[in-house]
Coordinates of C-alpha atoms and ligand atoms in Angstrom, one line a residue:
X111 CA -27.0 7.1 10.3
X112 CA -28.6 5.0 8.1
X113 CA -26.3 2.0 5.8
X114 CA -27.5 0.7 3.3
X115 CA -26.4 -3.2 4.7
X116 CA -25.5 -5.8 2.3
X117 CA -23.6 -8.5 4.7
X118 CA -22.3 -11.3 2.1
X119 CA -19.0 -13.2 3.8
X120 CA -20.4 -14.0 7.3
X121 CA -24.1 -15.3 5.5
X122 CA -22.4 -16.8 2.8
X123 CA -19.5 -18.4 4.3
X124 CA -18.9 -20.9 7.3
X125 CA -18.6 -19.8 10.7
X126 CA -16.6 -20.7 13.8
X127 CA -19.3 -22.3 15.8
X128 CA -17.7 -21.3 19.1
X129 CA -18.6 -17.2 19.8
X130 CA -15.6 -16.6 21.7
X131 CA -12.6 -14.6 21.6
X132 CA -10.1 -16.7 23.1
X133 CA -7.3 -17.8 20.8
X134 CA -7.4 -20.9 19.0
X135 CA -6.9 -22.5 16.2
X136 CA -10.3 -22.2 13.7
X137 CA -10.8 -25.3 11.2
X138 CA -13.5 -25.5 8.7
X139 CA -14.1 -21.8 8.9
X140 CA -13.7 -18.6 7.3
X141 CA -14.1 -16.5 9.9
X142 CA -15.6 -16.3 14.2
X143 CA -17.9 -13.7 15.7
X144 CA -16.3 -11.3 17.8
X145 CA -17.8 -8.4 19.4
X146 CA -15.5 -5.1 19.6
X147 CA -14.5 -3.5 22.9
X148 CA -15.2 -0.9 24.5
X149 CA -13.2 1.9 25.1
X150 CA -12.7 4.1 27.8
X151 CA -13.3 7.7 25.7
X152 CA -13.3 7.4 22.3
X153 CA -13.0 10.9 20.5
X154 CA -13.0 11.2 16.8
X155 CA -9.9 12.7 15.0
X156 CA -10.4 12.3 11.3
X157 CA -12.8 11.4 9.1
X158 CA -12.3 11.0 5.4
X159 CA -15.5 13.1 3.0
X160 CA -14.8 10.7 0.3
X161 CA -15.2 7.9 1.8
X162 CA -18.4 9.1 3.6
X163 CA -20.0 10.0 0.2
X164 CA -18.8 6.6 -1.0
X165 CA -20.7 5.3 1.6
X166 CA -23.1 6.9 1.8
X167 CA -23.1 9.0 5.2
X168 CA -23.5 12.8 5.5
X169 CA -21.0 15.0 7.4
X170 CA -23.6 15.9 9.6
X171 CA -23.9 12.2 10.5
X172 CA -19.9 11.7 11.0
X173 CA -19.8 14.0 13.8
X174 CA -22.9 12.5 15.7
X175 CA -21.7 10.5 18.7
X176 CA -23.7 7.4 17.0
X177 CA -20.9 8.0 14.6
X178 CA -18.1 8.0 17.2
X179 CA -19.8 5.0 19.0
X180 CA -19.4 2.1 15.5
X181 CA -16.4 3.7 14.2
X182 CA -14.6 3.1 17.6
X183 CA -16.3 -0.5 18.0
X184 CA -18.5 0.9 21.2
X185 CA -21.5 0.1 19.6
X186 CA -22.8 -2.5 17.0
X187 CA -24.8 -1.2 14.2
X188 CA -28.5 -3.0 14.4
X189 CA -29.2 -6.5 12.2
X190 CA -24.6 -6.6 12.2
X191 CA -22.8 -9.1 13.1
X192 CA -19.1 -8.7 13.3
X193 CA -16.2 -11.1 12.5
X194 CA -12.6 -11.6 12.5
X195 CA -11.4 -13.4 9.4
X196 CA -9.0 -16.5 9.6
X197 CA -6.0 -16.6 7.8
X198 CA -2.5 -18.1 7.3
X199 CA 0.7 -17.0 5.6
X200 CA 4.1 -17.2 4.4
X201 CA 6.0 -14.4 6.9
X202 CA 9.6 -13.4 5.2
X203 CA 9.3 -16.6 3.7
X204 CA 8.5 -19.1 6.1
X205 CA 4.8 -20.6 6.4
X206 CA 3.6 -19.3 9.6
X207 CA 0.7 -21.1 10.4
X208 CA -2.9 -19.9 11.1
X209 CA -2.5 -15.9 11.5
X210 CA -5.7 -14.4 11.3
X211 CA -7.5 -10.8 12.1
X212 CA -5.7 -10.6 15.1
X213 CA -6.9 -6.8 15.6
X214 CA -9.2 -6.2 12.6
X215 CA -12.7 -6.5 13.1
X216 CA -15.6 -7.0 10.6
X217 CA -17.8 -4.3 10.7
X218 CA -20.0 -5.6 8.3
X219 CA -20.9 -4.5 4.1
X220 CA -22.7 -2.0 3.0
X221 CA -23.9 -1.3 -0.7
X222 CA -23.4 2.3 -1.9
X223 CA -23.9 3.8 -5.6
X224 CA -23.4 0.6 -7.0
X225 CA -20.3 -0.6 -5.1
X226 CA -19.8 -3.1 -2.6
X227 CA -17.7 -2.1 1.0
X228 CA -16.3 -3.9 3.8
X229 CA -16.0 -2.1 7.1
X230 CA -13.3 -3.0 9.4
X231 CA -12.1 -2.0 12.7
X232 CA -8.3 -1.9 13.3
X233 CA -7.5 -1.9 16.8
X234 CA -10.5 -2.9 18.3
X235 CA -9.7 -5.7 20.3
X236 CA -8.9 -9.3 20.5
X237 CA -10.1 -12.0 18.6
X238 CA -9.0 -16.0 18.1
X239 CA -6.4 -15.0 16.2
X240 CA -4.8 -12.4 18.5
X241 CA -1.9 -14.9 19.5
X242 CA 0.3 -13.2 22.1
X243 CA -0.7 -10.0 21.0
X244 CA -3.3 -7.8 22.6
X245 CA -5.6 -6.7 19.6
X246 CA -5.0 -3.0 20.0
X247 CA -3.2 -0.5 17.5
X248 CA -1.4 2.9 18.5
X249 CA -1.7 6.3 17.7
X250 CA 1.1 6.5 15.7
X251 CA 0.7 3.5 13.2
X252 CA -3.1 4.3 13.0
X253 CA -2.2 8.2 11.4
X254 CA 0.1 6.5 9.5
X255 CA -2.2 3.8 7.9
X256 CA -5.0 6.8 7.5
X257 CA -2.9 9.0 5.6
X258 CA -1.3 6.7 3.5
X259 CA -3.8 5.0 2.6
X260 CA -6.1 8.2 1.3
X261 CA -2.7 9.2 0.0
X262 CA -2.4 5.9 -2.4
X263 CA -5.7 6.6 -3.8
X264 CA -5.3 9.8 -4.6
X265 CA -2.2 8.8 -6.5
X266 CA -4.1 6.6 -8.2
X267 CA -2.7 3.1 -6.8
X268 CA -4.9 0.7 -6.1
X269 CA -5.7 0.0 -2.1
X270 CA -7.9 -0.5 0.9
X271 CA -9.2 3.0 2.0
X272 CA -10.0 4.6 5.2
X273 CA -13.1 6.0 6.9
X274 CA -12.1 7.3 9.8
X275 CA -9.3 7.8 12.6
X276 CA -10.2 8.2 16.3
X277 CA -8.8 7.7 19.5
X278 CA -9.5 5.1 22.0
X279 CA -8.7 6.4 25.1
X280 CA -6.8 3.4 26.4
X281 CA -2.9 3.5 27.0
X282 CA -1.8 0.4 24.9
X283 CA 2.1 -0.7 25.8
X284 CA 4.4 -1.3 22.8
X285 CA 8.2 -2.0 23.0
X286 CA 9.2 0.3 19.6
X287 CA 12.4 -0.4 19.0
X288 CA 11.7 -4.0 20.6
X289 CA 14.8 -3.6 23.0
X290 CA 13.2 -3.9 26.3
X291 CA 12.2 -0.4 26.6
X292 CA 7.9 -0.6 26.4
X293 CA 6.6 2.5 26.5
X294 CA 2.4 3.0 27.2
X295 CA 1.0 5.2 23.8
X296 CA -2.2 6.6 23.1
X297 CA -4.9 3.6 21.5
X298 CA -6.5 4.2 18.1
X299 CA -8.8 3.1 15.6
X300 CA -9.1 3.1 11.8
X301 CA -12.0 1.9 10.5
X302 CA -10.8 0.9 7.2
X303 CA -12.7 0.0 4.1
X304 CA -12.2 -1.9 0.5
X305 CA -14.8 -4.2 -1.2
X306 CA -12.8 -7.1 0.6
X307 CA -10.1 -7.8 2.9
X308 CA -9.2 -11.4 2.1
X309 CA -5.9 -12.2 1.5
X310 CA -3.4 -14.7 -0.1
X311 CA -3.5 -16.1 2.9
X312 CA -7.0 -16.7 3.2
X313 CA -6.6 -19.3 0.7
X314 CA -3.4 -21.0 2.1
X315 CA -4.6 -21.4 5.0
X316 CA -6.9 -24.3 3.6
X317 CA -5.0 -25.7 1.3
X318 CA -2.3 -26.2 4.3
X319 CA -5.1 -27.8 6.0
X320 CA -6.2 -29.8 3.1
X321 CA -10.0 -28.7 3.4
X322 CA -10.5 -28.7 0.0
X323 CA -14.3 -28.5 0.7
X324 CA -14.2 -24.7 2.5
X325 CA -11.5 -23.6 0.1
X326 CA -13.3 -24.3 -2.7
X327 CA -16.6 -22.5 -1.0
X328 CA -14.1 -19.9 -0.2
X329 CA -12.7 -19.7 -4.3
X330 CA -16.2 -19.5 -5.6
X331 CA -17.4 -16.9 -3.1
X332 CA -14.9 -14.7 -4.0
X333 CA -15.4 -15.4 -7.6
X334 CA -19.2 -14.9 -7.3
X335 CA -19.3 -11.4 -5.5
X336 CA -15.4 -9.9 -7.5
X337 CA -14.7 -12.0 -10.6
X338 CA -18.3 -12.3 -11.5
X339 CA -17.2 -11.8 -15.2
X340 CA -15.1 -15.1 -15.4
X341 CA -18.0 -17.0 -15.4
X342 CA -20.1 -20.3 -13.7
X343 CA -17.1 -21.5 -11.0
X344 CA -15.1 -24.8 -13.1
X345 CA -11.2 -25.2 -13.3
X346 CA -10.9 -22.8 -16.3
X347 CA -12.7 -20.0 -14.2
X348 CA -9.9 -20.7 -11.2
X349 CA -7.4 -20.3 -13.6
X350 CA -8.6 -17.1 -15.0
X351 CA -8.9 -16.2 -11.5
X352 CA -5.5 -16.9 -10.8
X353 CA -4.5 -15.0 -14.0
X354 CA -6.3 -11.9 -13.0
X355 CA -5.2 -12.5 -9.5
X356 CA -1.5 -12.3 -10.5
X357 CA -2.0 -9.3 -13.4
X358 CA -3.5 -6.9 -10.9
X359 CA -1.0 -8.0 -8.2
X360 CA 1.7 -6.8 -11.3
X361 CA -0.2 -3.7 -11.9
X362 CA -0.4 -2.7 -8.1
X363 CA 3.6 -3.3 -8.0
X364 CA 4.4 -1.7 -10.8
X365 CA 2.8 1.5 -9.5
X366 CA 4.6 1.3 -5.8
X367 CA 7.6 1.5 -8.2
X368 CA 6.1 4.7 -10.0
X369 CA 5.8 6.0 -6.9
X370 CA 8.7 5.2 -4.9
X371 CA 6.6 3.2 -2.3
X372 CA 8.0 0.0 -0.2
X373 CA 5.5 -2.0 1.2
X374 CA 7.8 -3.2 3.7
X375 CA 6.4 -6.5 5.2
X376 CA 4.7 -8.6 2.0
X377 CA 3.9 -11.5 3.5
X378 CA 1.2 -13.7 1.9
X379 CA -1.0 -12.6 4.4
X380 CA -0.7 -9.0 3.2
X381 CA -1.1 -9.7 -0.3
X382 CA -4.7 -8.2 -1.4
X383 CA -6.8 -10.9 -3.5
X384 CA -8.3 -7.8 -5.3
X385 CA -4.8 -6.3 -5.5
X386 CA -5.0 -3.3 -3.6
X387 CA -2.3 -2.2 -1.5
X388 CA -3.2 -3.4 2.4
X389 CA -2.3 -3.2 6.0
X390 CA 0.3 -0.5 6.0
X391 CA 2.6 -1.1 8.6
X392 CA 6.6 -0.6 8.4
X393 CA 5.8 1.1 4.9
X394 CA 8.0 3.5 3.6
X395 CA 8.7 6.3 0.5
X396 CA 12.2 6.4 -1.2
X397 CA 13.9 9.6 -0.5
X398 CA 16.8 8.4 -2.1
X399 CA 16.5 6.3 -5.4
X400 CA 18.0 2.5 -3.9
X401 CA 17.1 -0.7 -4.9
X402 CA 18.1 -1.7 -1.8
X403 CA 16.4 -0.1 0.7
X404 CA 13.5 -1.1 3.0
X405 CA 12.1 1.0 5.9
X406 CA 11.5 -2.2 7.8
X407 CA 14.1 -2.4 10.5
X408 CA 12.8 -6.4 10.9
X409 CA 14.1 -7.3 7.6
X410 CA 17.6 -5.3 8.3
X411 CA 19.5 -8.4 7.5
X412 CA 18.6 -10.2 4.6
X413 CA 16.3 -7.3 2.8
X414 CA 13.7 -9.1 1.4
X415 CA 11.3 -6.7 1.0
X416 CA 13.7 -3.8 -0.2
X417 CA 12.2 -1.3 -3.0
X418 CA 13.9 -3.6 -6.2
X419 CA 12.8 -6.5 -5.1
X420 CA 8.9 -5.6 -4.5
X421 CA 8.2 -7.4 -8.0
X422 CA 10.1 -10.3 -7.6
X423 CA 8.2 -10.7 -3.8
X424 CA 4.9 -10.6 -5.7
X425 CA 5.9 -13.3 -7.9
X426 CA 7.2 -15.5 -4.9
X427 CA 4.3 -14.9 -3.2
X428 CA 2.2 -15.6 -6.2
X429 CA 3.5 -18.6 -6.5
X430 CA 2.2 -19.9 -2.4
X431 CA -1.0 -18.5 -3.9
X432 CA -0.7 -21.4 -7.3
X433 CA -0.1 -23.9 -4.7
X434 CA -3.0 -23.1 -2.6
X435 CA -5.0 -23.4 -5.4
X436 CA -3.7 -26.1 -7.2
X437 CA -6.3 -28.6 -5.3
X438 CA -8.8 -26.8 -7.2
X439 CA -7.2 -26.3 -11.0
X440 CA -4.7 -29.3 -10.9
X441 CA -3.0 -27.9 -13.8
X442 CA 1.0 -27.8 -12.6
X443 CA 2.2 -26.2 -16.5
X444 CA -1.3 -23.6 -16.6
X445 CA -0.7 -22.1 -13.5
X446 CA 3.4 -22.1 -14.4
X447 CA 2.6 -20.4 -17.6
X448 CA 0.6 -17.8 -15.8
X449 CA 3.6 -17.1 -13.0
X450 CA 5.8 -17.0 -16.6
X451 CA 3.8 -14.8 -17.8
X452 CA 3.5 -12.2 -14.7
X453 CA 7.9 -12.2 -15.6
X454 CA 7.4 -11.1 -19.5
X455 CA 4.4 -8.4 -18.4
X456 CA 6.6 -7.0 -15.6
X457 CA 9.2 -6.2 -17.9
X458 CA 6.6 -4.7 -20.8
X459 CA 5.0 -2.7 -17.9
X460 CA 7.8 -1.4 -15.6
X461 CA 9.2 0.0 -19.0
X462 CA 6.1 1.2 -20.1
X463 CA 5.8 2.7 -16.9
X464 CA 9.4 4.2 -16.7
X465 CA 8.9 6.0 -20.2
X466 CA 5.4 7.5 -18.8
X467 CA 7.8 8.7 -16.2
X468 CA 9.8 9.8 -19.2
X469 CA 7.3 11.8 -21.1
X470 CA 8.0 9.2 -23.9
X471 CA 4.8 8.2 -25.5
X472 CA 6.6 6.6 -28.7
X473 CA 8.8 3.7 -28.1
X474 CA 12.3 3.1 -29.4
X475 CA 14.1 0.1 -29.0
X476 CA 16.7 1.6 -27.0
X477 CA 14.3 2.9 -25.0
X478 CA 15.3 0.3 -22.0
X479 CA 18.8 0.8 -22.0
X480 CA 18.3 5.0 -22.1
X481 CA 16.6 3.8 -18.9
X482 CA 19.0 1.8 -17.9
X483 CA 21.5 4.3 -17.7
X484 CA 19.4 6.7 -16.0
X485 CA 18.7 4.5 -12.8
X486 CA 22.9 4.0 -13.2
X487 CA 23.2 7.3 -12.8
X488 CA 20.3 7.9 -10.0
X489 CA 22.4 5.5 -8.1
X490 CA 25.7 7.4 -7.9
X491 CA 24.3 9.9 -5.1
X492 CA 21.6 9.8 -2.9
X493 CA 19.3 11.2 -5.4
X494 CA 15.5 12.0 -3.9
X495 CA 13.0 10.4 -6.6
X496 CA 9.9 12.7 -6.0
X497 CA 12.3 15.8 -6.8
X498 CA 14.2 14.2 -9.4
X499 CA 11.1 13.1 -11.8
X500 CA 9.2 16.3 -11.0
X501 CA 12.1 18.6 -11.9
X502 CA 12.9 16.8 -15.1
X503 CA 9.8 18.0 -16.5
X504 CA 11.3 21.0 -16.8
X505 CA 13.4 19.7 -19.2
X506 CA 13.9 21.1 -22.3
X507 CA 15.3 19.4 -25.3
X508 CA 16.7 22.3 -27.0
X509 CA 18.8 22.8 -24.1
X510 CA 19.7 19.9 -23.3
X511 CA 23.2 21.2 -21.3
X512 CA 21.0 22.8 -18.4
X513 CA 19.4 19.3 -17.4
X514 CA 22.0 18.8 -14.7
X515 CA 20.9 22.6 -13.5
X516 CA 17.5 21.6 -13.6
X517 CA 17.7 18.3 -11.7
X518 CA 20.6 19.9 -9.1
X519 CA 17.8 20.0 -6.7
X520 CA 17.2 16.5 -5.8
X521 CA 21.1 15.4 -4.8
X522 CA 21.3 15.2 -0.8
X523 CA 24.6 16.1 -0.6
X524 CA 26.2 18.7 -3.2
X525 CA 30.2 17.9 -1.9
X526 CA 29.0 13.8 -3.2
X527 CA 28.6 15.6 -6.5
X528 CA 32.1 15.3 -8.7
X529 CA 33.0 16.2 -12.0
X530 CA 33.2 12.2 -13.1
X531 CA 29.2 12.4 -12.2
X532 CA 28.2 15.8 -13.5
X533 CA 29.9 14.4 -17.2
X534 CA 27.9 11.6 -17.1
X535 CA 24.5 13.4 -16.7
X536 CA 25.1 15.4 -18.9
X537 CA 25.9 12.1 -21.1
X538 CA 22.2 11.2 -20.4
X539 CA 20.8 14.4 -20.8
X540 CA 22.7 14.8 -24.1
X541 CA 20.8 11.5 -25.4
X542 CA 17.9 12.4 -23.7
X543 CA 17.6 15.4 -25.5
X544 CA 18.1 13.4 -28.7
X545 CA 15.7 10.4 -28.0
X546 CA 12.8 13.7 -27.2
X547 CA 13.3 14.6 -31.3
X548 CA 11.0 11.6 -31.6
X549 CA 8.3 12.6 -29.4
X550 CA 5.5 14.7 -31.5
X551 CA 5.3 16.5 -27.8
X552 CA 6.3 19.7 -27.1
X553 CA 8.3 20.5 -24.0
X554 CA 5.0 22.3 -22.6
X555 CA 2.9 19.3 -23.1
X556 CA 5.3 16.8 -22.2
X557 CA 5.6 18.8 -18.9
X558 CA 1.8 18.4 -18.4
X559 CA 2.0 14.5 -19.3
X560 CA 4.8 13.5 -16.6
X561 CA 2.9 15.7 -14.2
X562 CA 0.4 13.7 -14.4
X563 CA 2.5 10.2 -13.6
X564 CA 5.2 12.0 -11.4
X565 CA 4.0 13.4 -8.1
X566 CA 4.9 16.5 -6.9
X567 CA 3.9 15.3 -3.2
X568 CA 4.1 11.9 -1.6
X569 CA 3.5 11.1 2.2
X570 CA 7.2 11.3 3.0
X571 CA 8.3 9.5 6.0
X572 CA 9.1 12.6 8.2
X573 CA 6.0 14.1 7.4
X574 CA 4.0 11.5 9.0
X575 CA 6.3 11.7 11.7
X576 CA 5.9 15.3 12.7
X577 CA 2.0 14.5 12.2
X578 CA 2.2 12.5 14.7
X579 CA 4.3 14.4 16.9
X580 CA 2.2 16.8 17.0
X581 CA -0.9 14.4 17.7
X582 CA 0.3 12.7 20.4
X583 CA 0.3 16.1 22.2
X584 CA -2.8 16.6 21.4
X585 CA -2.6 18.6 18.0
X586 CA -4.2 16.7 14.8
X587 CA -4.4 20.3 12.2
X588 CA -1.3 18.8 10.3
X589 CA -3.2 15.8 10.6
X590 CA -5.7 17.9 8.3
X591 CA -2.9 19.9 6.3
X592 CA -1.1 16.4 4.8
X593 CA -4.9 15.2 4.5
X594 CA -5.6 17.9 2.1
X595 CA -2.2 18.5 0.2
X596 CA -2.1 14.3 -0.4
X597 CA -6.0 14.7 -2.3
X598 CA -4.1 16.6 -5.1
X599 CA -0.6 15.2 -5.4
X600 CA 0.1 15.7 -8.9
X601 CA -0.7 19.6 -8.9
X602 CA 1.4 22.4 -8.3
X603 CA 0.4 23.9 -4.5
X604 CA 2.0 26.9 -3.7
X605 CA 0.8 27.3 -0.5
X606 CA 2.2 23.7 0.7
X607 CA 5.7 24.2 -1.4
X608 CA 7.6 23.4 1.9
X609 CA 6.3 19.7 1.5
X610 CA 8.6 19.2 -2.2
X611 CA 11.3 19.2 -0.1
X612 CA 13.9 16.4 0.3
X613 CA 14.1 14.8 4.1
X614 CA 15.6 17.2 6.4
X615 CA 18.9 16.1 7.9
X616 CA 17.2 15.0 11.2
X617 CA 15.0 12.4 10.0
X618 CA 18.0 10.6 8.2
X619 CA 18.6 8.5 11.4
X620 CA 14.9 8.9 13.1
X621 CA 13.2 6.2 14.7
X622 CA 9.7 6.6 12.5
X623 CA 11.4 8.0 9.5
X624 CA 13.6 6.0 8.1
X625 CA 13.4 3.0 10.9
X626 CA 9.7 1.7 11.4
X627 CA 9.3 -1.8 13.2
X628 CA 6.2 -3.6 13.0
X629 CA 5.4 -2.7 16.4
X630 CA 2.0 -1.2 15.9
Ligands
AMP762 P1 1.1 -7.8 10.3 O1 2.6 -8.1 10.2 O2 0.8 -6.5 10.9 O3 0.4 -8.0 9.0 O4 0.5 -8.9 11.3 C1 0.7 -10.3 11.2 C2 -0.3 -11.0 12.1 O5 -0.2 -10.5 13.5 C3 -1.8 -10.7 11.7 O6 -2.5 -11.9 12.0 C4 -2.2 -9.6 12.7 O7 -3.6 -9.7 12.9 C5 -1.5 -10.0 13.9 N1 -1.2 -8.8 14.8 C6 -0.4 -7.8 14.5 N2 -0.5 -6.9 15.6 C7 -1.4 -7.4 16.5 C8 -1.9 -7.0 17.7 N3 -1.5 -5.8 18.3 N4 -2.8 -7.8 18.3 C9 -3.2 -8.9 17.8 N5 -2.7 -9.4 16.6 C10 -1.8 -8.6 16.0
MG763 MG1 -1.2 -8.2 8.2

């Protein structure tokens, strides 16, 4: 296996000068060496063929145990030298301190067709920044961050990727349900990969520290190596950094809403600098359409991270990342105009993005409140998203009094259904129909346009959870099966029609399916 290595952030960028792993806190630095462990029998599980022909490996290669040996940190690939990063963050609001790659370790880069890759090992051990915990990750988390993250892509959201999924071979302890009931589970490792893993964080974490100096090296490395097209590094390029910053953090949001995906635990330190979607932990995909639900039984009580309030998150955290880089730009009213800014665009884009779900390609004034009145109506029974948008491309405007038929599908519960809420769908329907006149679409076109923004399968929370039923007794084909069936999510798959489904009963209540911890 030959990579074509292009290490940047640990030549570049300064380095803990102390080479060990025992926690601490690191000043002055962006990251400390670390070496993975070793496991007691790592076996390989999954590996993703896009990302080996993004990287440049054959599948010949992914099987070889050389393979096995750097994906599951048992060896170190030669002239490598790997690294945890240091980071801090605000956690459900609170600063938190120095956080850190606790379990992540650097691989190291490599440079493939023209793009630039970070490889990193979750689940390989501790580092300085392990804290209390012991710098392993579990079977069960690790499927879930492999699929989903493929998944994303595929569905064309922006987010960190994954190479590969194997087992350890250790027995890691976790307390699930963190009731005093620990519980050993099978070790894992994703080796996942995006052109950088730094983080919001990354930059608080200086600025808290008032290094200037190193957050400013910091700033114009990552300018330098991913926002190269703003230009020589001066306090206009940090605030057109900031301004890209917060636009593709908007754009990344506004597509979790598309899709109907909660992040579940945005903390500063999960927030992408390149706006991908990363470290995918108590995630979760709306069955059905609330505002107000989060799959992240840690944030039962107050909700922060629920599905309707994903946008306003990003601005809040947005605005830790302004004051981290306010040393640098000293410009209180630029950088407020930018976080104004990010409020106009989200409304332009979350209704741009609501008529693609539409079909609507014209726009109408009334537009908003014909969408208004649609989430109203989502909201009077547990209505499952994915169904509802896929089935209303069967929709035809002539016929405008079979859109309740057509959309019937998608309610959870048909006795919820009264005659108060069948009138007013057909309300909508009615001005639906009428609003469709406009459209220079046909219904057989428009079908193909919302197809195309509406997916007909998403990684639904039960379906990760019988993946990993089945793998933790040994069985990884469904493993494969979602693999596949998530590559194409927008076409029709007969063969895999039992996946547009809504949740089956049991998974209402199910530890894994609609209660995650961060327990990982
Ligand atoms: P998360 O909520 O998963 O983003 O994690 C928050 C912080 O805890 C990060 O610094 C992680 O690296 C760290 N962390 C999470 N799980 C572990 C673990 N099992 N061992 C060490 N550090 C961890
Ligand atoms: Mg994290």
């Amino acid at each position: 296996m030959k990579l074509n290595i292009k290490d940047t952030f640990n030549k570049e960028l300064p380095a803990d000068p102390i080479p060990e792993k025992g926690r601490r806190q690191v000043e002055k630095a962006c990251f400390s060496y670390v070496t993975p462990k070793k496991t007691a029998k790592p076996e390989l599980v999954h590996v993703s063929p896009e990302m080996l022909d993004a990287l440049g490996i054959s599948k010949e290669e992914a099987q070889s145990d050389a393979f096995l040996k750097v994906f599951t940190g048992n060896n170190v690939l030669p002239n490598t030298k790997p690294y945890a990063m240091c980071y801090g963050g605000h956690q459900f609001g609170n600063w938190a301190g120095q956080l850190g790659d606790g379990r992540a370790i650097n691989l190291t880069e490599v440079e493939h067709n023209n793009k630039h890759w970070a490889l990193q090992l979750k689940g390989a051990g501790e580092t300085p920044y392990s804290r209390t915990a012991d710098g392993l990750a579990v079977l069960r988390s690790s499927i879930r961050e492999y699929l989903c993250s493929e998944a994303m892509f595929h569905l064309g959201v922006p987010t960190t990727r994954a190479l590969s999924l194997s087992l350890s071979g250790d027995q890691v302890l976790r307390d699930v349900l963190y009731n005093g009931n620990p519980d050993y589970e099978k070790g894992a490792i994703v080796c996942r990969v995006a052109p950088s893993f730094l983080r919001f964080g990354s930059y608080e974490i200086f600025s808290s520290r008032q290094d200037v100096g190193t957050l400013k090296t910091l700033v114009d490395y990552t300018i330098k190596h991913f926002f190269s097209h703003l230009g020589a590094p001066s306090k206009e390029t940090y605030l057109g950094f900031f301004k890209e910053v917060a636009s593709r953090t908007l754009e990344m949001i506004v597509h979790w809403q598309r899709v109907g995906f909660v992040h579940g635990v945005m903390n500063t330190d999960n927030m992408s600098i390149l706006g991908l979607t990363i470290d995918y932990g108590p995630y979760g995909w709306l069955e059905g359409f609330d505002y107000g639900w989060t799959p992240n039984t840690t944030d039962r009580q107050h909700k922060r991270y629920r599905y309707g309030n994903q946008p306003n998150v990003g601005l809040w955290n947005l605005y830790k990342l302004a004051n981290a880089l306010y040393p640098l730009i000293e410009e209180t009213e630029a950088l407020e105009r930018v976080l104004d800014q990010y409020k106009v665009d989200f409304e332009l884009k979350s209704l741009a993005m609501m008529r693609s779900k539409l079909g609507l390609e014209t726009e109408d004034a009334l537009d908003a409140d014909l969408i208004q009145k649609l989430e109203d109506n989502l909201l009077l029974a547990e209505t499952d998203m994915t169904i509802f948008f896929r089935k209303l491309s069967d929709f035809n405007n002539e016929k405008a009094s079979e859109g309740f038929e057509i959309i019937k599908e998608a309610f959870y519960i048909s006795t919820e259904i009264t005659e108060e809420i069948q009138r007013k769908w057909n309300t909508w329907f009615q001005r639906y129909a009428e609003r469709l006149l406009q459209e220079e679409s046909n219904s057989k076109e428009r079908k193909e346009i919302m197809n195309r923004v509406n997916p007909k399968y998403v990684l639904r929370n039960y379906m990760a959870q019988l993946a990993i039923d089945d793998a933790d007794k040994g069985d990884y084909k469904l493993i494969d099966t979602l693999f596949q069936l998530l590559k194409n999510p927008y076409n029709e798959q007969p063969e895999h029609e039992k996946w547009f489904a809504k949740r089956p009963d049991w998974a209402r209540h199910k530890v894994g399916c609609s209660m995650l911890s961060c327990s990982s």
